[in-house]
GROMACS .gro file of C-alpha atoms in nm:
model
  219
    1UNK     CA    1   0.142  -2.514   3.941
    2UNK     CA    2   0.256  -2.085   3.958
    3UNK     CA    3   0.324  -2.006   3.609
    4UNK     CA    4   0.562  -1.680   3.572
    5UNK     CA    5   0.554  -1.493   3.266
    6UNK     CA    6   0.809  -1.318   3.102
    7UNK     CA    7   0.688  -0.987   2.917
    8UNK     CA    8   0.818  -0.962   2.576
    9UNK     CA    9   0.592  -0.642   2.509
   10UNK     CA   10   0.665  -0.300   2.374
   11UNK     CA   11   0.484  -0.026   2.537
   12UNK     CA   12   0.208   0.200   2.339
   13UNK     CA   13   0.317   0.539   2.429
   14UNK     CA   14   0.212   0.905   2.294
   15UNK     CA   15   0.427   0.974   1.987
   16UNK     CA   16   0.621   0.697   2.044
   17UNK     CA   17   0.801   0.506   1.744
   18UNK     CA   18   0.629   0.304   1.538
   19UNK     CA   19   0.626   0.224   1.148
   20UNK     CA   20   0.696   0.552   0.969
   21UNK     CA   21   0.388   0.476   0.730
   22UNK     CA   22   0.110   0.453   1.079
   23UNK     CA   23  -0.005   0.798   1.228
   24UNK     CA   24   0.159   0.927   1.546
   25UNK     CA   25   0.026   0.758   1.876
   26UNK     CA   26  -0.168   1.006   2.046
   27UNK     CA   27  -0.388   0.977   2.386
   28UNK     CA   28  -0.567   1.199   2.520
   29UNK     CA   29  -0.731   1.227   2.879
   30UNK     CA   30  -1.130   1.188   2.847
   31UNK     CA   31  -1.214   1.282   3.171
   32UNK     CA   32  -1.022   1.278   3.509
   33UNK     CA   33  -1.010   1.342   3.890
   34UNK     CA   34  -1.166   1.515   4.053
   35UNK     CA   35  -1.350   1.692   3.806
   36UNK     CA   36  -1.528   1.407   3.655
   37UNK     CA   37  -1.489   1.189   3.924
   38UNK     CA   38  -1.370   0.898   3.634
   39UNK     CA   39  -1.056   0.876   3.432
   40UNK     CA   40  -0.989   0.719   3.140
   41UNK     CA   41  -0.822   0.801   2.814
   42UNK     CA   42  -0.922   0.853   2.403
   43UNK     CA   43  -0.619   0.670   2.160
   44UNK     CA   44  -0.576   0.671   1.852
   45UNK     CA   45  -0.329   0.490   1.670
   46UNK     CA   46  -0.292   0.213   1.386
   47UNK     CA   47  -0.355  -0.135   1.422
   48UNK     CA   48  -0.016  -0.256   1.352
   49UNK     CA   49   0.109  -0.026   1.660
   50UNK     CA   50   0.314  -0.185   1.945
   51UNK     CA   51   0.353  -0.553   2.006
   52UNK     CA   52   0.105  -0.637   1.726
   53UNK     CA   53   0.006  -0.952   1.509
   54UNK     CA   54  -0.065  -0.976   1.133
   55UNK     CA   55  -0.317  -1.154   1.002
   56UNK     CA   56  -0.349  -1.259   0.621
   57UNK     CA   57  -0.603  -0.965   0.537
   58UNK     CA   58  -0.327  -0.769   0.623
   59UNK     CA   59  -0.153  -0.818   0.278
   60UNK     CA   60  -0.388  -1.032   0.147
   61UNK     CA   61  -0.717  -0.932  -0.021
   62UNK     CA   62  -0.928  -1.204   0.056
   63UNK     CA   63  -0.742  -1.340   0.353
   64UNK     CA   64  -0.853  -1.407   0.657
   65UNK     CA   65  -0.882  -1.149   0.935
   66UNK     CA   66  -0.771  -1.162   1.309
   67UNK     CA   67  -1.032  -1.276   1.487
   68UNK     CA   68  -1.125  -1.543   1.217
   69UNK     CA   69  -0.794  -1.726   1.324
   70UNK     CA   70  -0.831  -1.976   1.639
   71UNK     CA   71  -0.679  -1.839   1.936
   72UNK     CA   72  -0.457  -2.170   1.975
   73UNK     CA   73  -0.236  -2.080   1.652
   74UNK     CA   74  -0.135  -1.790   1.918
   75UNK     CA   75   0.050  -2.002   2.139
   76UNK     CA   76   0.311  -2.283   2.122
   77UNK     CA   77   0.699  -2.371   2.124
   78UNK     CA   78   0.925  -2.092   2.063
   79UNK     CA   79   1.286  -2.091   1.904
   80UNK     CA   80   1.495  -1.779   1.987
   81UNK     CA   81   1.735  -1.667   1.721
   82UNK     CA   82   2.005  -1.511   1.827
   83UNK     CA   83   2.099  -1.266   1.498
   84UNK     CA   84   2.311  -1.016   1.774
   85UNK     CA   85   2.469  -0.838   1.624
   86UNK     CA   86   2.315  -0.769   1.289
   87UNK     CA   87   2.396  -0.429   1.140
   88UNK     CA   88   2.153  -0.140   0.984
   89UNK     CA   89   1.972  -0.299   0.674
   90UNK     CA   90   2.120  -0.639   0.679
   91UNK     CA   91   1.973  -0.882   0.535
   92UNK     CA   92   1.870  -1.200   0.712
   93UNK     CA   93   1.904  -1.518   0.472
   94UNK     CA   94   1.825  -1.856   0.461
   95UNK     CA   95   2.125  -1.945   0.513
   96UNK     CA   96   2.204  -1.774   0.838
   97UNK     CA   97   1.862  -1.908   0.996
   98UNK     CA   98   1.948  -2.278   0.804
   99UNK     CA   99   2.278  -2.215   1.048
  100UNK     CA  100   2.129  -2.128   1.335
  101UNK     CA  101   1.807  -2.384   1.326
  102UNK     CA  102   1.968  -2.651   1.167
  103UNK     CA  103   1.660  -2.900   1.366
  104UNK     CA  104   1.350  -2.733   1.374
  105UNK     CA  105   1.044  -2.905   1.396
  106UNK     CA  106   0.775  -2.879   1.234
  107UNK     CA  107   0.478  -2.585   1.337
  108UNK     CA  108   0.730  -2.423   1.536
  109UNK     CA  109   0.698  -2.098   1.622
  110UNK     CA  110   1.048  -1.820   1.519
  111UNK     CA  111   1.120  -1.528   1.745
  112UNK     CA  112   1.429  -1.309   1.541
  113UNK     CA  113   1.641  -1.099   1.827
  114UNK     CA  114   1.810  -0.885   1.592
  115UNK     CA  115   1.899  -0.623   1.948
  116UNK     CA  116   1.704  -0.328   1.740
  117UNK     CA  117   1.430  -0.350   2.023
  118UNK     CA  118   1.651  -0.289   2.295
  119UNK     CA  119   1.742   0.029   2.069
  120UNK     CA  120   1.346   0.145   1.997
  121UNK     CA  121   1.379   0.490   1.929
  122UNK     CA  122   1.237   0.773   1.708
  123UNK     CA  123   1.529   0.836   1.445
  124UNK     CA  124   1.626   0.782   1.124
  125UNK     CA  125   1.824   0.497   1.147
  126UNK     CA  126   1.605   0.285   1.360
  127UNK     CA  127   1.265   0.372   1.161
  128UNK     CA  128   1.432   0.333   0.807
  129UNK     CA  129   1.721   0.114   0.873
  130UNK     CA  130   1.663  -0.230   1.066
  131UNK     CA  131   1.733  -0.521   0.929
  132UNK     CA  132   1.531  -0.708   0.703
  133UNK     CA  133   1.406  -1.089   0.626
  134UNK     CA  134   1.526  -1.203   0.272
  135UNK     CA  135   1.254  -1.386   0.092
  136UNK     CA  136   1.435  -1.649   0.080
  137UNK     CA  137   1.472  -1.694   0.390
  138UNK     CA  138   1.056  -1.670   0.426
  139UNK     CA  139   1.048  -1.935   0.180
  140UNK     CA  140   1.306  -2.162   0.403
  141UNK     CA  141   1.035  -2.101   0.678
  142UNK     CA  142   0.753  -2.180   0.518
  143UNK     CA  143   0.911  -2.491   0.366
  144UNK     CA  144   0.953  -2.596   0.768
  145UNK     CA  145   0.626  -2.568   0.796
  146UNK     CA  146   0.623  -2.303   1.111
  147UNK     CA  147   0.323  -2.212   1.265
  148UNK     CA  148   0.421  -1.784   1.383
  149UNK     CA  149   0.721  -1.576   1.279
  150UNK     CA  150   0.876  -1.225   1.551
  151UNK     CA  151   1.090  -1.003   1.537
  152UNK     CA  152   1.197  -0.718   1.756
  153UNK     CA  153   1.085  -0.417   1.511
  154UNK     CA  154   0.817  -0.279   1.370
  155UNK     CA  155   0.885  -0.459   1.017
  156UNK     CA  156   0.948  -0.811   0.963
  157UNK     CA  157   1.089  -0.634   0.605
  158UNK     CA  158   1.244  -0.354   0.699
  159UNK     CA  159   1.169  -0.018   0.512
  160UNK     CA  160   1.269  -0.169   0.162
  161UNK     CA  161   0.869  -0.135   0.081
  162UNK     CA  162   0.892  -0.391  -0.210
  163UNK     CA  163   1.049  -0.685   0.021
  164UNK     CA  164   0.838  -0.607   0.305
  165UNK     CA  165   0.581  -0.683   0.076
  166UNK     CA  166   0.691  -0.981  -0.091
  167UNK     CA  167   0.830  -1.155   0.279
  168UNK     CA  168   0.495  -1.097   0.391
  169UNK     CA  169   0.300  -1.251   0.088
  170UNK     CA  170   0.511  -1.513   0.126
  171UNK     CA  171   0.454  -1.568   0.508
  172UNK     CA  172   0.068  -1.498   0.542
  173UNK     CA  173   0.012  -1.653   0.218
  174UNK     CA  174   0.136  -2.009   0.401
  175UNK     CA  175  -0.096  -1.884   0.722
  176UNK     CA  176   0.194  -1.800   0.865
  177UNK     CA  177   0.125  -1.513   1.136
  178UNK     CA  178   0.371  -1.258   1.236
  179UNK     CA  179   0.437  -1.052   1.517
  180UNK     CA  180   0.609  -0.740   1.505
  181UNK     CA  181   0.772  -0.496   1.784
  182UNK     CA  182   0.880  -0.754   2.054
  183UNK     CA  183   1.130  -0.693   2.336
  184UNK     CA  184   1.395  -0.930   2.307
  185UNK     CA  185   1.666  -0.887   2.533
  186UNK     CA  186   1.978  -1.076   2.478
  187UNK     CA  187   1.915  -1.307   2.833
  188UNK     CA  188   1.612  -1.441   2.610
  189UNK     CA  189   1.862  -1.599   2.371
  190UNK     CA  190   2.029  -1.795   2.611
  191UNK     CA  191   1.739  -1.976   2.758
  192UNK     CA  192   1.717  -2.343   2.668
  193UNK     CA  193   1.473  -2.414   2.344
  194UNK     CA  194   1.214  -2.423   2.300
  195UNK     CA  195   1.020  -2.204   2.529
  196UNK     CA  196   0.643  -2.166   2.548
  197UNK     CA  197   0.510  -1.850   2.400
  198UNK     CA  198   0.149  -1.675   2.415
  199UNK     CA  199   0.038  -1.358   2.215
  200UNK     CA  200  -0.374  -1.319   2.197
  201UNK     CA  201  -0.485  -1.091   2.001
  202UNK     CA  202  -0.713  -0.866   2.110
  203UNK     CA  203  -1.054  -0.903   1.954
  204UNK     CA  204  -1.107  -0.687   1.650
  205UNK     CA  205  -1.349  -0.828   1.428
  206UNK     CA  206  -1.274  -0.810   1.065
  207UNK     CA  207  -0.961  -0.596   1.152
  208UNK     CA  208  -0.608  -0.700   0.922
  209UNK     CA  209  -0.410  -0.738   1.290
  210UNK     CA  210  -0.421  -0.635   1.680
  211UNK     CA  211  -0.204  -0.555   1.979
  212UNK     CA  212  -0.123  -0.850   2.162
  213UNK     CA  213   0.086  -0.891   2.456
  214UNK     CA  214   0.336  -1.135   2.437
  215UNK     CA  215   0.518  -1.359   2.710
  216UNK     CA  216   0.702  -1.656   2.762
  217UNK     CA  217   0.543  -1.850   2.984
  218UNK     CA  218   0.803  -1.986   3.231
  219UNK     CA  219   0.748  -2.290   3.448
   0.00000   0.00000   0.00000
């Protein structure tokens, strides 16, 4: 059987945006042609750059770190929620995913289209205003028991630093993982549910999260 995967990845470019609070991506050339006869490249940027995962360590003193989580929590059936279109700092409640997922099983995995990845772009307004996950709508998740939570920006919380916070105790406190800075388009949300989804970490031992490259692997 071919399997065709769909790339739901945001590319890790040189100053590109990211979360305000994360150094600027920078990468430099090592060594090239024909000098060296090699080339390769020196990064440096944050962990939580790009098409990342979050593991409890991230918010959680104590918790458990990336590569302490089995790779098969990484991968499973997806339901797309289609939130387009959702203004600058909305909030997204309970209520609007009860609406919208008014069935979903149990250990599930929740990928949020909100559109703001289709927009990803260094200003004000995308850095500082997305929208934002109400707590209690993290609380109706973990009450369904999911097993990983997207969105298509760099904050599952949005740059209101105090819910940010509190959405993501409440999410990696239940071992619920969350991946930040998908791509999203709005075809995605009219695909039949659910739809397989993969996004391994890469390995960082001891590290609080790690790029990942997500896809929906279509049959």
């Amino acid at each position: 059987m071919t399997l065709h995967f769909l790339d739901l990845s945001q590319p890790i470019i040189a100053a590109g945006p990211n979360c305000p609070a994360h150094p600027l991506v920078e990468s430099r050339l090592g060594a090239d042609h024909p000098e060296h006869g090699w080339r390769w490249e020196t990064l440096t940027l944050a962990s939580h750059t790009g098409s990342h995962l979050d593991a409890p360590l991230h918010k959680l003193a104590g918790g458990a770190s990336i590569d302490s989580l089995p790779l098969d929590r990484f991968a499973g059936d997806a339901y797309i929620v289609n939130l387009r279109p959702i203004g600058s700092r909305e909030w997204i409640a309970a209520a609007r995913l009860e609406e919208l997922l008014p069935a979903l099983p149990p250990d599930s995995i929740v990928l949020l289209s909100t559109g703001w990845g289709d927009r990803r772009e260094r200003s004000d307004d995308w850095l500082y205003g997305s929208p934002r996950l109400a707590p209690d709508a993290a609380r109706w998740l973990v009450d369904r028991s999911i097993r990983g939570l997207g969105i298509d920006h760099w904050g599952i919380g949005g740059w209101d630093r105090a819910n940010d916070a509190e959405v993501h105790t409440i999410l990696l406190e239940a071992s619920i993982w969350i991946c930040e800075e998908l791509r999203l388009p709005a075809e995605v949300c009219q695909m039949a549910m659910p739809q397989q989804f993969v996004a391994l970490p890469i390995n960082l031992p001891g590290h609080t999260g790690a790029w990942c490259r997500p896809v929906l692997v279509m049959r």
